[in-house]
mmCIF file of C-alpha atoms and ligand atoms in Angstrom:
data_model
loop_
_atom_site.group_PDB
_atom_site.id
_atom_site.type_symbol
_atom_site.label_atom_id
_atom_site.label_comp_id
_atom_site.label_asym_id
_atom_site.label_seq_id
_atom_site.Cartn_x
_atom_site.Cartn_y
_atom_site.Cartn_z
ATOM 1 C CA MET A 1 -28.566 5.923 -23.951
ATOM 2 C CA THR A 2 -25.419 4.912 -22.196
ATOM 3 C CA ILE A 3 -23.161 7.458 -20.644
ATOM 4 C CA LYS A 4 -19.507 6.679 -21.256
ATOM 5 C CA SER A 5 -17.775 7.009 -17.919
ATOM 6 C CA ASN A 6 -14.742 8.372 -19.735
ATOM 7 C CA SER A 7 -16.738 11.378 -20.913
ATOM 8 C CA ILE A 8 -16.722 12.839 -17.400
ATOM 9 C CA ILE A 9 -12.915 12.757 -17.296
ATOM 10 C CA LYS A 10 -11.399 16.105 -18.192
ATOM 11 C CA GLU A 11 -7.963 17.260 -19.294
ATOM 12 C CA ILE A 12 -6.270 13.951 -18.648
ATOM 13 C CA ASP A 13 -5.769 10.939 -20.851
ATOM 14 C CA VAL A 14 -7.664 7.877 -19.635
ATOM 15 C CA SER A 15 -4.719 5.740 -20.718
ATOM 16 C CA GLU A 16 -2.494 7.826 -18.442
ATOM 17 C CA ILE A 17 -4.844 7.176 -15.506
ATOM 18 C CA ILE A 18 -4.897 3.456 -16.270
ATOM 19 C CA ALA A 19 -1.086 3.361 -16.402
ATOM 20 C CA MET A 20 -0.813 5.123 -13.011
ATOM 21 C CA LEU A 21 -3.365 2.792 -11.462
ATOM 22 C CA ASN A 22 -1.588 -0.265 -12.824
ATOM 23 C CA LYS A 23 1.681 0.880 -11.262
ATOM 24 C CA ALA A 24 -0.106 1.327 -7.942
ATOM 25 C CA TYR A 25 -1.714 -2.076 -8.469
ATOM 26 C CA ALA A 26 1.774 -3.620 -8.757
ATOM 27 C CA ASP A 27 2.756 -1.836 -5.519
ATOM 28 C CA GLU A 28 -0.262 -3.211 -3.665
ATOM 29 C CA TRP A 29 0.413 -6.821 -4.626
ATOM 30 C CA LEU A 30 4.045 -6.480 -3.581
ATOM 31 C CA ALA A 31 3.018 -4.744 -0.341
ATOM 32 C CA TYR A 32 0.535 -7.524 0.323
ATOM 33 C CA TYR A 33 3.174 -10.202 -0.189
ATOM 34 C CA GLN A 34 5.713 -8.293 1.856
ATOM 35 C CA TYR A 35 3.338 -8.024 4.844
ATOM 36 C CA PHE A 36 2.235 -11.638 4.429
ATOM 37 C CA THR A 37 5.856 -12.801 4.495
ATOM 38 C CA GLU A 38 6.901 -10.472 7.300
ATOM 39 C CA ALA A 39 4.055 -11.775 9.470
ATOM 40 C CA LYS A 40 5.365 -15.323 8.897
ATOM 41 C CA VAL A 41 9.022 -14.713 9.698
ATOM 42 C CA VAL A 42 8.890 -11.976 12.345
ATOM 43 C CA LYS A 43 10.260 -12.829 15.779
ATOM 44 C CA GLY A 44 11.101 -11.198 19.075
ATOM 45 C CA ILE A 45 9.612 -8.589 21.347
ATOM 46 C CA MET A 46 5.810 -8.074 21.190
ATOM 47 C CA LYS A 47 5.684 -10.523 18.287
ATOM 48 C CA ARG A 48 2.002 -11.346 18.672
ATOM 49 C CA SER A 49 0.694 -7.800 18.412
ATOM 50 C CA VAL A 50 3.158 -7.022 15.635
ATOM 51 C CA LEU A 51 2.112 -9.933 13.475
ATOM 52 C CA HIS A 52 -1.535 -9.136 14.121
ATOM 53 C CA GLU A 53 -0.916 -5.630 12.735
ATOM 54 C CA LEU A 54 1.113 -6.974 9.788
ATOM 55 C CA ASN A 55 -1.677 -9.387 8.849
ATOM 56 C CA GLU A 56 -4.263 -6.635 9.108
ATOM 57 C CA HIS A 57 -2.214 -4.460 6.783
ATOM 58 C CA ALA A 58 -1.733 -7.354 4.353
ATOM 59 C CA GLU A 59 -5.526 -7.646 4.140
ATOM 60 C CA ASP A 60 -5.847 -3.903 3.488
ATOM 61 C CA GLU A 61 -3.247 -3.984 0.692
ATOM 62 C CA LEU A 62 -5.093 -6.835 -0.991
ATOM 63 C CA ARG A 63 -8.318 -4.829 -0.710
ATOM 64 C CA HIS A 64 -6.515 -1.876 -2.312
ATOM 65 C CA ALA A 65 -5.356 -4.109 -5.188
ATOM 66 C CA ASN A 66 -8.980 -5.142 -5.633
ATOM 67 C CA LEU A 67 -10.232 -1.532 -5.742
ATOM 68 C CA LEU A 68 -7.540 -0.571 -8.256
ATOM 69 C CA ALA A 69 -8.257 -3.555 -10.524
ATOM 70 C CA ASP A 70 -11.981 -2.757 -10.541
ATOM 71 C CA ARG A 71 -11.377 0.897 -11.402
ATOM 72 C CA ILE A 72 -8.873 -0.035 -14.141
ATOM 73 C CA LEU A 73 -11.565 -2.242 -15.677
ATOM 74 C CA GLN A 74 -14.211 0.498 -15.360
ATOM 75 C CA LEU A 75 -11.902 2.799 -17.291
ATOM 76 C CA GLY A 76 -11.584 0.231 -20.059
ATOM 77 C CA GLY A 77 -8.119 -0.991 -19.106
ATOM 78 C CA THR A 78 -6.762 -4.354 -18.047
ATOM 79 C CA PRO A 79 -5.084 -4.937 -14.694
ATOM 80 C CA LEU A 80 -1.544 -6.359 -14.998
ATOM 81 C CA LEU A 81 -1.943 -9.993 -15.952
ATOM 82 C CA THR A 82 1.297 -11.459 -14.693
ATOM 83 C CA PRO A 83 3.313 -11.101 -11.454
ATOM 84 C CA LYS A 84 6.429 -10.486 -13.565
ATOM 85 C CA GLU A 85 4.971 -7.083 -14.413
ATOM 86 C CA TRP A 86 4.692 -6.181 -10.729
ATOM 87 C CA PHE A 87 8.463 -5.748 -10.698
ATOM 88 C CA SER A 88 8.691 -3.748 -13.917
ATOM 89 C CA GLN A 89 5.756 -1.478 -12.972
ATOM 90 C CA THR A 90 6.171 -0.941 -9.224
ATOM 91 C CA ASN A 91 6.867 2.510 -7.759
ATOM 92 C CA CYS A 92 7.940 1.299 -4.331
ATOM 93 C CA GLY A 93 9.610 -2.006 -5.160
ATOM 94 C CA TYR A 94 9.878 -5.003 -2.910
ATOM 95 C CA MET A 95 12.070 -5.102 0.153
ATOM 96 C CA LYS A 96 13.073 -8.655 0.868
ATOM 97 C CA PRO A 97 13.133 -9.089 4.670
ATOM 98 C CA LYS A 98 16.790 -9.599 5.637
ATOM 99 C CA LYS A 99 16.551 -9.469 9.410
ATOM 100 C CA PHE A 100 13.506 -11.002 11.056
ATOM 101 C CA ASP A 101 13.530 -9.214 14.403
ATOM 102 C CA VAL A 102 10.518 -7.019 15.158
ATOM 103 C CA LYS A 103 12.349 -3.686 14.934
ATOM 104 C CA SER A 104 13.972 -4.437 11.555
ATOM 105 C CA ILE A 105 10.682 -5.677 10.130
ATOM 106 C CA LEU A 106 8.841 -2.602 11.383
ATOM 107 C CA LYS A 107 11.512 -0.290 9.977
ATOM 108 C CA GLU A 108 11.183 -1.790 6.490
ATOM 109 C CA ALA A 109 7.376 -1.767 6.661
ATOM 110 C CA ILE A 110 7.398 1.917 7.645
ATOM 111 C CA LYS A 111 9.616 2.719 4.644
ATOM 112 C CA GLY A 112 7.130 0.916 2.410
ATOM 113 C CA GLU A 113 4.215 2.914 3.800
ATOM 114 C CA GLN A 114 6.081 6.187 3.394
ATOM 115 C CA CYS A 115 6.662 5.349 -0.260
ATOM 116 C CA ALA A 116 2.975 4.451 -0.671
ATOM 117 C CA ILE A 117 1.961 7.789 0.883
ATOM 118 C CA VAL A 118 4.218 9.736 -1.504
ATOM 119 C CA THR A 119 2.978 7.696 -4.482
ATOM 120 C CA TYR A 120 -0.736 8.133 -3.752
ATOM 121 C CA SER A 121 -0.281 11.827 -2.976
ATOM 122 C CA LYS A 122 1.279 12.304 -6.414
ATOM 123 C CA ILE A 123 -1.511 10.338 -8.104
ATOM 124 C CA ALA A 124 -4.172 12.346 -6.236
ATOM 125 C CA GLN A 125 -2.501 15.572 -7.309
ATOM 126 C CA LYS A 126 -2.630 14.496 -10.960
ATOM 127 C CA LEU A 127 -6.303 13.506 -10.751
ATOM 128 C CA LYS A 128 -7.614 16.487 -8.825
ATOM 129 C CA ASN A 129 -10.480 18.187 -10.716
ATOM 130 C CA LYS A 130 -9.982 15.752 -13.597
ATOM 131 C CA ASP A 131 -11.352 12.350 -12.595
ATOM 132 C CA ILE A 132 -13.416 12.677 -9.431
ATOM 133 C CA VAL A 133 -14.229 8.986 -9.047
ATOM 134 C CA THR A 134 -10.629 7.791 -9.219
ATOM 135 C CA TYR A 135 -9.510 10.784 -7.155
ATOM 136 C CA ASP A 136 -11.945 9.812 -4.412
ATOM 137 C CA MET A 137 -10.805 6.187 -4.417
ATOM 138 C CA VAL A 138 -7.125 7.145 -4.343
ATOM 139 C CA ASN A 139 -7.713 9.451 -1.369
ATOM 140 C CA LYS A 140 -9.411 6.674 0.575
ATOM 141 C CA ILE A 141 -6.441 4.393 -0.105
ATOM 142 C CA LEU A 142 -4.069 7.210 0.851
ATOM 143 C CA ALA A 143 -5.874 7.602 4.200
ATOM 144 C CA ASP A 144 -5.365 3.869 4.860
ATOM 145 C CA GLU A 145 -1.635 4.143 4.088
ATOM 146 C CA VAL A 146 -1.328 7.090 6.477
ATOM 147 C CA GLU A 147 -3.038 5.008 9.154
ATOM 148 C CA HIS A 148 -0.737 2.057 8.417
ATOM 149 C CA GLU A 149 2.353 4.195 8.848
ATOM 150 C CA HIS A 150 0.991 5.665 12.068
ATOM 151 C CA ASP A 151 0.116 2.230 13.505
ATOM 152 C CA LEU A 152 3.624 0.903 12.796
ATOM 153 C CA GLN A 153 5.274 3.988 14.282
ATOM 154 C CA SER A 154 3.127 3.562 17.418
ATOM 155 C CA ILE A 155 4.373 0.019 17.897
ATOM 156 C CA VAL A 156 7.977 1.198 17.532
ATOM 157 C CA GLU A 157 7.310 3.835 20.233
ATOM 158 C CA ASP A 158 5.697 1.236 22.531
ATOM 159 C CA ILE A 159 8.714 -1.030 22.139
ATOM 160 C CA ASN A 160 11.124 1.826 22.826
ATOM 161 C CA ASP A 161 9.136 2.824 25.947
ATOM 162 C CA PHE A 162 9.075 -0.778 27.139
ATOM 163 C CA VAL A 163 12.804 -1.227 26.597
ATOM 164 C CA SER A 164 13.643 1.996 28.418
ATOM 165 C CA SER A 165 11.322 1.058 31.303
ATOM 166 C CA LEU A 166 13.389 -2.101 31.770
ATOM 167 C CA LYS A 167 16.524 -0.044 32.177
ATOM 168 C CA LYS A 168 15.079 2.008 35.055
HETATM 169 FE FE1 LIG B 1 -2.150 -0.173 0.054
HETATM 170 FE FE1 LIG B 2 -0.249 0.222 3.518
HETATM 171 MG MG1 LIG B 3 -3.206 -0.974 11.298
#
């Protein structure tokens, strides 16, 4: 006898879960590309540690996309099949880097993480007590996004401290 995984999901439409996960999946690909690109173009103060962090986050976002795609498939859905759909499905959009200096790049990246945190919190809220497996996965991703935001904020603080130490 096979147990349908969907049978353990209560009071929420599986198609609704799949749709939410696909929107998050679009976000993760765009976040991945944004970090990838930012790490290429960034310049200025503390560039090396900044681009190390950006690349690390890019890797995490790609890992998130992977987790989401696998869960979408487990639920009987199909992950978005074309990059065009990333733009029609995304919650957080894509912020084209306009200025390449470290502080501008960090500011945009922090905005992106804050949007990701809000998005995953909303998804978690909708899944609570309804789909434990997806809920658990979403919370793990959420914890990563919180860490990302914190790491970026820490670099901004380090830069500010360094700059003010120069003025003394
Ligand atoms: Fe992510
Ligand atoms: Fe992130
Ligand atoms: Mg980090």
